[in-house]
Amino acid sequence: MKNLLNVSLSLFFVSSGLLAQNKGLVANSESPYSKLQSVGLQDVKWTNGFWKEQFDVETKNTLPYMWDLYHNDEISHAYKNFEIAAGLSKGAFKGPSFHDGDFYKIFEGMAATYAVTKDKKLDAEMDKAIALFAKVQRKDGYIHTPVLIDERWGTLGPEEVKKQLGFEKYNMGHLMTAACIHYRATGKTNFLNIAKGVADFLYDFYKKASPELARNAICPSHYMGIVEMYRTTKNPKYLELANNLIDIRGTTNDGTDDNQDRIPFRQQTTAMGHAVRANYLYAGVADLYAETGEKKLLDNLESIWDDVTYRKMYITGACGSLYDGVSPDGTSYDPTVVQKIHQAYGRPFQLPNATAHTETCANIGNVLWNWRMLQITGDAKYADIVELALYNSVLSGMDLEGEKFLYNNPLNVSNDLPFHQRWGNEREGYIALSNCCAPNVTRTVAEVGNYAYNISKEGLYVNLYGSNQLKTKSLNGEEIEIEQQTNYPWDGKITLKVIKVPKDLQNFFLRIPGWSQNAEVSVNNSRITDKIISGAYLKVNQKWKKGDVIELNLPMPVEIMQANPLVEEVKNQVAVKRGPLVYCLESDQLPANTSVNDVILDLKSNFKTDFTELKNRKFVTIEASSTITQDNSWNKTLYKPISLKGEKSLTVKLVPYFAWGNKGKGEMTVWMSH
């Protein structure tokens, strides 16, 4: 009976035009202020190389590991909380208040994977979970297991109930996003119907809620979620709700910079506070702009983007420099009311390395935000950040085998630091009470293929490079099929072979990365003489036929990077970068009793590149010359004269930053003296 109901509802939605036909991560095919549109979740299949290897790790290791882990109530109580809330067993809520949302993220990763693989086992597992969600959901659409368990069993204490709104909307946001992805991947409406109940509940809640009650919604994933529900169902009240969510922020007297609601969003021009909450907010506002075109929203987003990208972002694309701190944007110097921030953006150029918070979720938030900025503007600078973060500070969030994870992603790990931080520098299979990043990186890796291309009225945009097969449709519904071959990011040669294109598709837009210089492009072995600008899309225009080949060559020399001198922590230090990848030095390359902080990099090195293999993954390493001093003891010493005696030459091998920490415990640094 339920299956017949789902089929009937699907036919109703489709026949009434209520469900958007676009099947990408964002259903922006009808968004009036979005310049680019997503291709379908199933339209890109990695065929070999870097992202195929990563997708294989996802499907064979990460996704099954996370799915099993979150069903194991001896470690994670997430799935068990749903069973208790549904009345299938009795017990108390256990785990962090964002546990529901973490499970929805894993579910979203499963749905995105199913879109590509069509694995029937995944479909069956999802249907089983959805049936449980339906049992949990209250008649008014509400679903949040900490509260529903309390309502059913009376097992929560008053303190937990008082905090019930803490991550309530965050969890609901991830539910709505996961449901939209599931609908696009499967065509089923069983989860989408649950999400509609949630969206309707939120609409009614925010109609009546006071600003004081509404502002408890920290980490606003529901901004993205509710806009996606509007795009998917075309229900206008969801767009009304999305506008209301922005309007209501910053209208209380107790708002905080940490939660980005001390002042209304339309007065915010710089990044502040908790970096995950901030980046999720900016992504949600970008979604809203795509539907409304309100110029003030875009103006503020662009100003905040400048602040992050040019003053507050790490070389790895990571965000959030401070474990704990004091807001530089607060309105009072009174120590009794000064605002505390945590896991947060700090002051401009305040970018410590060993104590960098750089939460994996914040870095993923940076991808989500920049992806949406790319959609609404078509500006390649946003795709550059998507690429930078994905290859470096997102992938560093898990090990090469895909079953251990990092909460924060420091740029320096030193054994001699005389303090312990709340989150360690070694990847773990389960990070107790803070495992939100592992599910987030799980869904992100499953969805990278959807970032690779966009379509628009002008043509096909190529954003990310990796060997894949694209089978999609133009805005007119005509078939497009492209084969991309490359060993990127290890090699800058990329070929795009035309298999099928409609007659009216004459433009290919190739992203020329901002890091690149002297790029060359040819069509059918004939070199293009147009000016090629780094950090922009190159339009390649002609009438295409089957078998045409576009070749892009991006030279990948090793580059020595320096930071703005206002970044005090790395003054007179350098980092090594090749293509989109940041490199680092690990202590396994050094003699005993030598620290990575003792190494002085020789800038005149030949910087020889070669392939190495680790954990069944091949990647390019960089060999460099360096020196270390014999006088490297700092025991009970804060300052001492520089000594040039006894310098020892040493050849070191640098590895991609995302691969650090895969050989056991040790030191690591991105920035080195020279």
XYZ file of C-alpha atoms in Angstrom:
674
model
C 0.000 0.000 0.000
C 2.800 2.405 0.927
C 4.621 1.667 -2.333
C 1.441 2.408 -4.311
C 1.057 5.639 -2.372
C 4.623 6.666 -3.192
C 4.059 5.945 -6.888
C 0.839 7.939 -6.865
C 2.482 10.865 -5.129
C 5.378 10.770 -7.585
C 2.942 10.887 -10.517
C 1.030 13.722 -8.866
C 4.137 15.811 -8.260
C 5.441 15.276 -11.783
C 2.113 15.849 -13.536
C 1.446 19.011 -11.534
C 4.924 20.345 -12.231
C 5.754 20.567 -8.548
C 9.050 18.695 -8.719
C 12.037 20.309 -10.405
C 13.546 18.138 -13.120
C 17.160 19.116 -12.410
C 18.949 16.294 -10.630
C 22.178 17.846 -9.356
C 23.403 18.720 -5.883
C 21.515 21.982 -6.255
C 18.370 21.995 -8.379
C 19.026 25.425 -9.816
C 17.857 24.847 -13.396
C 15.013 27.307 -12.833
C 16.779 29.635 -10.390
C 16.403 33.045 -12.081
C 19.670 34.472 -10.718
C 21.887 31.438 -11.229
C 24.168 31.760 -14.242
C 25.210 28.105 -14.195
C 23.151 24.971 -13.672
C 24.140 21.642 -12.179
C 24.423 18.454 -14.178
C 22.701 15.363 -12.793
C 24.104 13.387 -9.881
C 24.457 10.361 -12.132
C 25.875 12.268 -15.123
C 29.584 12.035 -14.218
C 31.392 8.741 -13.741
C 35.071 8.720 -12.791
C 36.905 6.320 -15.095
C 40.482 6.272 -13.763
C 43.042 8.378 -11.955
C 42.823 10.400 -8.767
C 39.089 10.807 -8.255
C 38.317 7.277 -9.448
C 40.712 6.000 -6.780
C 39.051 8.246 -4.204
C 35.559 7.165 -5.269
C 36.633 3.520 -4.988
C 37.851 4.183 -1.441
C 34.468 5.798 -0.776
C 32.384 2.911 -2.085
C 34.524 0.036 -0.818
C 35.677 1.443 2.525
C 34.324 4.772 3.765
C 30.610 4.455 3.094
C 30.146 0.875 4.371
C 32.401 1.643 7.339
C 30.389 4.732 8.303
C 27.031 3.055 7.718
C 27.977 0.145 9.959
C 29.563 2.434 12.547
C 26.409 4.512 12.916
C 24.353 1.358 13.359
C 26.690 0.116 16.092
C 25.132 1.435 19.299
C 28.175 0.445 21.332
C 30.119 3.216 19.564
C 27.612 5.553 17.939
C 24.055 5.822 19.214
C 22.698 7.651 16.158
C 20.598 4.913 14.570
C 19.641 3.565 17.980
C 18.267 7.003 18.884
C 15.874 6.766 15.932
C 14.761 3.300 17.057
C 14.121 4.550 20.590
C 12.261 7.619 19.299
C 10.133 5.342 17.106
C 9.173 3.223 20.105
C 10.946 0.116 18.821
C 13.032 -0.053 21.989
C 13.272 1.831 25.244
C 16.208 3.935 26.351
C 17.681 7.397 26.625
C 19.159 9.637 23.975
C 22.919 9.282 23.798
C 25.533 11.158 21.833
C 25.936 14.750 20.682
C 22.806 16.749 19.858
C 23.836 16.789 16.181
C 23.817 12.966 15.965
C 20.675 12.928 13.776
C 22.299 15.272 11.275
C 25.423 13.158 11.080
C 23.359 10.139 10.108
C 21.543 12.183 7.460
C 24.929 13.174 5.985
C 25.957 9.529 5.651
C 22.559 8.834 4.116
C 23.132 11.654 1.617
C 26.496 10.143 0.693
C 24.753 6.810 0.153
C 22.112 8.429 -2.075
C 24.747 10.245 -4.138
C 26.691 7.009 -4.506
C 23.562 5.151 -5.539
C 22.943 7.749 -8.258
C 26.193 6.632 -9.893
C 26.368 2.926 -9.039
C 22.655 1.941 -8.935
C 23.601 -0.600 -6.278
C 20.316 -2.220 -5.187
C 21.719 -2.964 -1.728
C 22.146 0.763 -1.104
C 18.585 1.388 -2.243
C 17.257 -1.248 0.140
C 19.277 0.111 3.068
C 17.972 3.618 2.395
C 14.358 2.456 2.234
C 14.797 0.680 5.560
C 16.139 3.853 7.183
C 13.403 6.005 5.632
C 10.729 3.709 7.050
C 12.268 4.260 10.477
C 12.335 8.050 9.994
C 8.631 7.905 9.123
C 7.902 6.092 12.403
C 9.853 8.743 14.320
C 8.269 11.803 12.713
C 5.566 13.554 14.717
C 2.224 14.307 13.050
C 3.107 18.008 12.748
C 6.264 17.117 10.801
C 8.687 17.588 13.695
C 11.648 15.206 13.894
C 14.533 15.583 16.362
C 15.303 12.484 18.409
C 16.491 14.153 21.665
C 13.085 15.776 22.078
C 10.978 12.939 20.673
C 12.649 10.388 22.948
C 11.848 12.623 25.897
C 8.259 12.969 24.777
C 7.863 9.206 24.321
C 9.787 7.898 27.326
C 10.371 10.871 29.635
C 14.011 9.910 29.929
C 15.814 13.198 29.378
C 16.708 15.539 32.195
C 15.743 19.237 32.226
C 19.172 20.456 31.122
C 19.020 18.466 27.903
C 15.486 19.669 27.225
C 16.560 23.296 27.680
C 19.205 22.736 25.038
C 16.819 20.980 22.670
C 16.979 23.762 20.084
C 20.778 23.692 19.961
C 21.216 21.645 16.783
C 17.566 20.963 16.086
C 17.373 23.036 12.886
C 20.840 21.883 11.815
C 19.640 18.283 11.914
C 16.489 19.197 10.031
C 18.543 21.018 7.422
C 20.638 17.953 6.702
C 17.465 15.851 6.556
C 15.966 18.117 3.894
C 19.164 18.187 1.846
C 19.558 14.406 2.054
C 15.915 13.907 1.072
C 16.298 16.087 -2.031
C 19.430 14.187 -3.062
C 17.632 10.883 -2.449
C 14.694 11.965 -4.595
C 17.001 12.966 -7.457
C 19.023 9.761 -7.158
C 16.087 7.341 -6.946
C 12.970 9.119 -8.193
C 11.212 8.022 -4.993
C 9.268 10.459 -2.846
C 9.209 8.456 0.418
C 11.971 10.527 2.035
C 10.909 13.736 0.317
C 7.474 13.421 1.907
C 9.122 13.321 5.337
C 11.192 16.370 4.398
C 8.020 18.197 3.329
C 6.628 17.584 6.795
C 9.805 19.052 8.299
C 9.698 22.074 5.988
C 6.030 22.661 6.794
C 6.791 22.435 10.507
C 9.584 24.978 10.148
C 7.325 27.309 8.179
C 4.724 27.232 10.947
C 7.377 27.468 13.666
C 9.019 30.572 12.252
C 5.657 32.185 11.617
C 5.015 32.148 15.362
C 8.456 32.018 16.966
C 9.913 35.036 18.690
C 13.345 36.182 17.471
C 14.758 35.016 20.812
C 13.481 31.502 20.245
C 14.396 31.473 16.576
C 18.004 32.519 17.137
C 18.768 29.276 18.957
C 19.134 27.654 15.535
C 22.920 27.454 15.453
C 24.819 26.049 12.478
C 22.189 26.918 9.881
C 22.235 23.999 7.454
C 18.474 24.511 7.193
C 19.032 27.615 5.051
C 20.431 25.433 2.264
C 17.882 22.725 3.038
C 14.783 24.898 2.841
C 15.877 26.567 -0.421
C 16.499 23.125 -1.895
C 13.012 22.087 -0.815
C 11.619 25.143 -2.592
C 13.553 24.289 -5.740
C 12.416 20.672 -5.617
C 8.716 21.161 -4.813
C 8.184 24.735 -6.051
C 6.149 25.429 -2.906
C 6.354 29.249 -2.574
C 6.021 29.215 1.203
C 9.446 27.592 1.461
C 11.007 30.565 -0.319
C 9.061 32.828 2.010
C 10.538 30.907 4.937
C 14.079 31.228 3.533
C 13.650 35.006 3.355
C 12.276 35.045 6.882
C 15.301 33.108 8.158
C 17.568 35.899 6.923
C 15.279 38.670 8.134
C 15.052 37.291 11.666
C 18.824 37.014 12.229
C 20.454 39.673 14.363
C 17.213 41.168 15.655
C 17.681 40.257 19.332
C 19.741 41.901 22.052
C 21.555 38.691 22.932
C 23.021 37.787 19.541
C 26.664 36.828 19.244
C 29.426 37.182 16.708
C 30.140 33.493 17.240
C 26.697 32.688 15.838
C 26.796 35.466 13.205
C 23.645 37.061 14.647
C 24.853 39.992 16.759
C 23.845 42.199 13.862
C 21.537 41.470 10.896
C 23.159 39.735 7.948
C 22.629 42.732 5.700
C 25.024 44.669 7.951
C 27.737 41.993 7.846
C 30.674 42.593 5.529
C 33.389 40.451 7.164
C 33.616 36.822 8.290
C 33.182 36.280 11.993
C 32.697 33.585 14.569
C 32.355 29.823 14.347
C 33.711 28.930 10.912
C 31.330 26.043 10.197
C 28.268 28.081 11.106
C 29.597 31.004 9.110
C 30.315 29.078 5.919
C 27.001 27.239 6.103
C 25.244 30.594 6.521
C 27.048 32.113 3.540
C 26.182 29.073 1.408
C 22.530 29.376 2.391
C 22.460 33.091 1.623
C 23.982 32.386 -1.799
C 21.158 29.886 -2.415
C 18.611 32.526 -1.453
C 20.201 35.093 -3.762
C 19.916 32.634 -6.669
C 16.135 32.723 -6.174
C 15.525 36.384 -5.270
C 18.383 38.364 -6.816
C 18.522 40.723 -3.819
C 21.640 42.762 -4.591
C 22.483 43.440 -0.922
C 22.867 39.726 -0.261
C 25.383 39.304 -3.089
C 27.234 42.490 -2.163
C 27.738 41.222 1.383
C 28.720 37.751 0.249
C 31.363 39.187 -2.066
C 32.720 41.422 0.696
C 32.857 38.511 3.137
C 34.499 36.344 0.469
C 37.232 38.937 0.001
C 37.766 39.015 3.768
C 38.094 35.229 3.963
C 40.122 34.639 0.813
C 42.592 37.485 1.163
C 42.889 37.741 4.949
C 41.567 34.703 6.829
C 42.011 31.523 4.769
C 44.906 29.096 5.000
C 47.013 28.144 1.998
C 45.204 24.777 2.052
C 41.771 26.384 1.663
C 41.063 25.717 5.339
C 38.955 28.057 7.470
C 38.761 28.818 11.178
C 42.064 29.686 12.807
C 41.050 29.796 16.464
C 40.236 27.042 18.905
C 39.048 29.719 21.316
C 39.297 33.470 21.292
C 37.628 36.808 21.695
C 35.603 38.357 18.901
C 37.402 41.266 17.219
C 33.996 42.572 16.122
C 32.349 42.834 19.544
C 30.898 46.125 20.697
C 32.371 46.285 24.173
C 35.711 46.106 25.928
C 33.985 45.327 29.219
C 35.549 42.003 30.286
C 32.229 40.933 31.808
C 30.437 41.071 28.457
C 33.219 40.615 25.893
C 32.218 37.943 23.402
C 33.928 34.577 23.343
C 34.321 32.753 20.043
C 35.419 29.194 19.391
C 36.380 27.110 16.341
C 36.301 30.469 14.686
C 37.545 33.046 12.268
C 39.840 35.460 14.081
C 41.362 38.774 13.142
C 42.653 39.417 9.627
C 45.970 37.607 9.006
C 45.678 35.721 12.316
C 46.638 32.300 10.996
C 48.496 30.123 13.511
C 49.590 26.731 12.241
C 50.138 24.335 15.159
C 46.983 25.565 16.901
C 44.907 26.018 13.755
C 41.396 24.745 14.306
C 40.533 24.373 10.603
C 37.706 21.933 11.217
C 37.049 19.597 8.299
C 33.393 20.674 8.320
C 34.445 24.319 7.965
C 36.582 23.429 4.969
C 33.668 21.522 3.441
C 31.537 24.580 4.189
C 34.038 26.608 2.188
C 33.431 24.253 -0.753
C 29.639 24.489 -0.376
C 29.773 28.279 -0.261
C 32.183 28.735 -3.159
C 30.299 26.223 -5.285
C 27.149 28.288 -4.881
C 29.027 31.515 -5.606
C 30.245 29.889 -8.829
C 26.682 28.998 -9.789
C 25.349 32.524 -9.405
C 28.309 34.344 -10.986
C 30.160 31.973 -13.326
C 33.411 33.441 -11.952
C 36.322 30.967 -12.013
C 37.841 32.341 -8.810
C 35.205 30.454 -6.841
C 35.989 27.188 -8.635
C 39.652 27.739 -7.715
C 38.707 27.685 -4.019
C 36.502 24.611 -4.486
C 39.475 22.803 -6.015
C 41.971 24.072 -3.440
C 39.890 22.981 -0.465
C 38.855 19.633 -1.951
C 42.405 18.507 -2.736
C 43.944 19.762 0.476
C 41.958 20.601 3.611
C 38.957 18.367 2.848
C 40.818 15.202 1.852
C 43.258 15.673 4.728
C 40.220 15.047 6.927
C 40.508 11.296 6.337
C 43.259 8.775 5.811
C 44.177 7.203 2.481
C 42.145 4.091 3.285
C 39.058 6.112 4.137
C 38.335 4.787 7.612
C 40.070 7.230 9.967
C 39.315 10.919 10.282
C 40.517 14.282 11.564
C 38.356 16.897 13.249
C 40.870 19.695 12.791
C 43.597 19.987 10.160
C 46.709 21.733 11.532
C 49.520 22.928 9.306
C 52.176 22.085 11.865
C 52.497 19.193 14.309
C 55.386 19.445 16.772
C 56.184 16.966 19.511
C 57.689 19.619 21.766
C 54.599 21.778 22.136
C 54.013 21.657 25.913
C 50.224 21.433 25.866
C 47.431 19.120 24.795
C 44.628 20.332 22.555
C 41.056 19.093 22.795
C 41.258 17.376 19.432
C 44.284 15.325 18.574
C 46.528 15.322 15.529
C 46.037 11.650 14.710
C 43.153 10.354 12.649
C 40.630 8.197 14.490
C 37.939 5.766 13.437
C 35.424 7.551 15.666
C 35.955 10.952 17.273
C 33.856 10.786 20.418
C 31.303 13.619 20.720
C 32.792 15.401 17.680
C 32.453 12.957 14.821
C 30.504 15.373 12.611
C 33.384 15.721 10.142
C 33.610 12.042 9.216
C 30.021 11.864 7.872
C 30.538 15.211 6.147
C 33.634 14.109 4.267
C 31.818 10.852 3.456
C 29.053 12.656 1.563
C 31.451 15.183 0.028
C 33.701 12.610 -1.638
C 30.621 10.830 -3.010
C 29.492 14.097 -4.597
C 32.721 15.499 -6.095
C 31.685 14.390 -9.578
C 28.810 16.847 -9.513
C 31.265 19.738 -9.149
C 33.152 18.804 -12.318
C 30.812 20.399 -14.879
C 28.080 22.979 -15.271
C 25.768 23.825 -18.121
C 24.391 27.221 -19.080
C 22.690 28.971 -21.958
C 26.150 29.746 -23.308
C 27.552 26.222 -23.235
C 29.377 23.626 -21.131
C 31.607 24.683 -18.228
C 34.474 22.426 -17.198
C 35.307 23.182 -13.560
C 37.369 20.281 -12.221
C 39.755 17.999 -14.044
C 39.908 14.229 -13.707
C 39.333 11.248 -15.971
C 35.596 10.834 -16.324
C 32.704 10.301 -18.652
C 30.010 12.965 -18.804
C 26.565 12.034 -20.073
C 24.127 14.862 -19.502
C 21.580 17.019 -21.303
C 21.623 20.612 -22.477
C 19.057 23.084 -21.219
C 17.011 22.150 -24.276
C 17.079 18.485 -23.310
C 19.550 17.365 -25.967
C 22.247 14.837 -25.143
C 25.813 15.826 -24.332
C 28.513 13.202 -23.982
C 32.165 13.990 -23.274
C 35.134 11.814 -22.318
C 37.854 13.444 -20.240
C 41.280 11.822 -19.903
C 44.026 13.092 -17.615
C 46.393 12.156 -14.811
C 45.551 15.399 -13.026
C 46.555 16.582 -10.416
C 49.879 14.829 -11.011
C 50.035 15.950 -14.635
C 48.583 19.037 -16.321
C 47.661 17.450 -19.650
C 43.887 17.146 -20.065
C 41.995 15.940 -23.122
C 38.274 16.301 -23.746
C 36.864 14.109 -26.500
C 33.497 14.984 -27.989
C 31.221 11.954 -28.263
C 27.887 13.705 -28.684
C 26.832 17.372 -28.590
C 23.746 19.221 -29.816
C 24.134 21.526 -32.790
C 23.425 24.640 -30.735
C 26.152 23.885 -28.168
C 29.147 25.700 -29.599
C 30.967 26.904 -26.512
C 33.192 25.003 -24.123
C 34.378 27.006 -21.119
C 37.621 25.588 -19.729
C 38.692 26.725 -16.281
C 42.255 27.988 -16.417
C 43.273 27.628 -12.748
C 44.467 30.721 -10.938
C 47.624 28.859 -9.903
C 48.585 28.142 -13.536
C 50.818 30.066 -15.914
C 51.516 29.600 -19.636
C 48.569 27.303 -20.263
C 48.111 26.052 -23.810
C 44.950 24.853 -25.529
C 44.525 23.107 -28.862
C 41.562 21.740 -30.807
C 42.228 18.736 -33.024
C 45.977 19.409 -32.686
C 45.575 23.034 -33.808
C 46.754 25.429 -31.128
C 44.409 28.198 -30.028
C 45.995 31.643 -30.282
C 43.446 33.478 -28.129
C 44.798 35.079 -24.982
C 44.580 32.624 -22.088
C 44.012 34.248 -18.704
C 44.750 32.408 -15.460
C 41.901 32.396 -12.976
C 39.249 32.636 -15.701
C 37.270 30.462 -18.068
C 38.551 30.212 -21.625
C 35.760 30.106 -24.186
C 36.468 27.641 -26.988
C 33.945 28.226 -29.755
C 33.201 26.240 -32.899
C 30.729 23.788 -34.396
C 31.585 20.481 -32.771
C 31.366 17.014 -34.250
C 31.908 13.539 -32.889
C 35.603 12.794 -32.366
C 36.731 16.380 -31.875
C 39.425 16.646 -29.200
C 40.250 19.605 -26.988
C 43.634 19.422 -25.280
C 44.567 21.627 -22.347
C 48.132 21.701 -21.072
C 48.776 23.230 -17.658
C 52.477 23.359 -16.778
C 53.020 22.180 -13.202
C 56.330 23.513 -11.938
C 57.087 23.338 -8.245
C 56.316 26.746 -6.753
C 57.714 28.276 -3.592
C 54.980 30.186 -1.811
C 55.243 33.026 0.665
C 52.560 34.651 2.777
C 51.547 38.252 3.214
C 54.073 39.671 5.738
C 51.149 40.550 8.017
C 50.760 36.815 8.665
C 53.249 36.954 11.527
C 53.300 33.194 12.151
C 55.023 32.422 8.838
C 57.150 35.475 8.240
C 60.406 34.442 6.497
C 59.009 30.967 5.898
C 57.916 29.293 2.669
C 55.534 26.566 1.575
C 55.776 24.292 -1.455
C 52.963 23.932 -3.948
C 52.598 22.086 -7.238
C 49.440 22.515 -9.273
C 46.476 22.566 -6.905
C 48.340 20.617 -4.216
C 50.063 21.969 -1.126
C 53.001 19.852 0.103
C 54.383 19.232 3.557
C 57.404 17.746 5.330
C 57.026 14.839 7.749
C 59.519 13.831 10.411
C 60.036 10.321 9.015
C 62.313 12.054 6.482
C 64.662 13.325 9.192
C 67.458 11.917 11.362
C 66.628 10.938 14.928
C 66.231 13.806 17.391
C 65.585 16.254 14.562
C 62.373 18.265 14.327
C 60.616 19.414 11.180
C 61.048 22.889 12.663
C 64.847 22.557 12.392
C 64.813 22.192 8.619
C 65.935 25.078 6.411
C 64.731 24.614 2.846
C 67.150 25.391 0.023
C 65.218 27.602 -2.407
C 67.725 26.729 -5.147
C 66.851 23.028 -4.983
C 66.139 21.188 -8.207
C 62.835 20.046 -6.650
C 62.791 16.661 -8.333
C 59.370 15.028 -8.667
C 58.701 11.325 -8.624
C 55.868 8.895 -7.939
C 55.662 6.995 -4.683
C 53.133 4.506 -3.374
C 51.522 4.423 0.046
C 48.487 2.423 1.176
C 47.840 1.337 -2.438
C 47.719 4.941 -3.612
C 50.251 6.496 -5.981
C 51.097 10.173 -5.764
C 53.813 12.609 -6.733
C 56.388 13.508 -4.105
C 58.907 16.343 -4.304
C 62.560 15.882 -3.397
C 64.332 19.000 -2.108
C 67.662 20.024 -0.641
C 67.784 21.413 2.870
C 70.066 21.987 5.812
C 69.761 21.457 9.520
C 72.002 22.839 12.218
C 73.679 20.537 14.701
C 72.865 23.017 17.445
C 69.133 22.368 17.486
C 68.449 21.971 21.197
C 65.916 24.387 22.697
C 65.677 22.835 26.163
C 64.920 25.652 28.641
C 65.786 28.147 25.926
C 63.518 30.795 24.488
C 66.106 32.818 22.541
C 69.701 32.175 21.423
C 72.183 33.505 18.835
C 72.048 32.052 15.338
C 74.839 29.601 14.750
C 76.076 28.697 11.276
C 78.478 26.083 12.572
C 77.944 22.439 11.908
C 75.255 22.783 9.292
C 74.364 19.470 7.726
C 72.952 19.010 4.223
C 69.924 16.814 3.930
C 67.659 15.701 1.088
C 64.024 15.563 2.117
C 60.944 14.234 0.366
C 57.769 16.309 0.577
C 54.347 14.674 0.329
C 50.947 16.122 -0.584
C 49.353 17.672 2.484
C 46.229 15.508 2.184
C 48.405 12.384 2.597
C 50.234 13.413 5.784
C 49.924 11.245 8.879
C 49.441 7.957 7.011
C 52.708 6.427 8.218
C 52.128 6.591 11.941
C 52.562 9.285 14.525
C 55.092 11.994 13.788
C 55.725 15.647 13.155
C 54.605 17.606 10.113
C 54.897 21.117 8.749
C 53.661 22.987 5.703
C 55.729 26.126 6.292
C 59.543 25.905 6.479
C 62.398 28.297 7.124
C 64.613 29.233 4.198
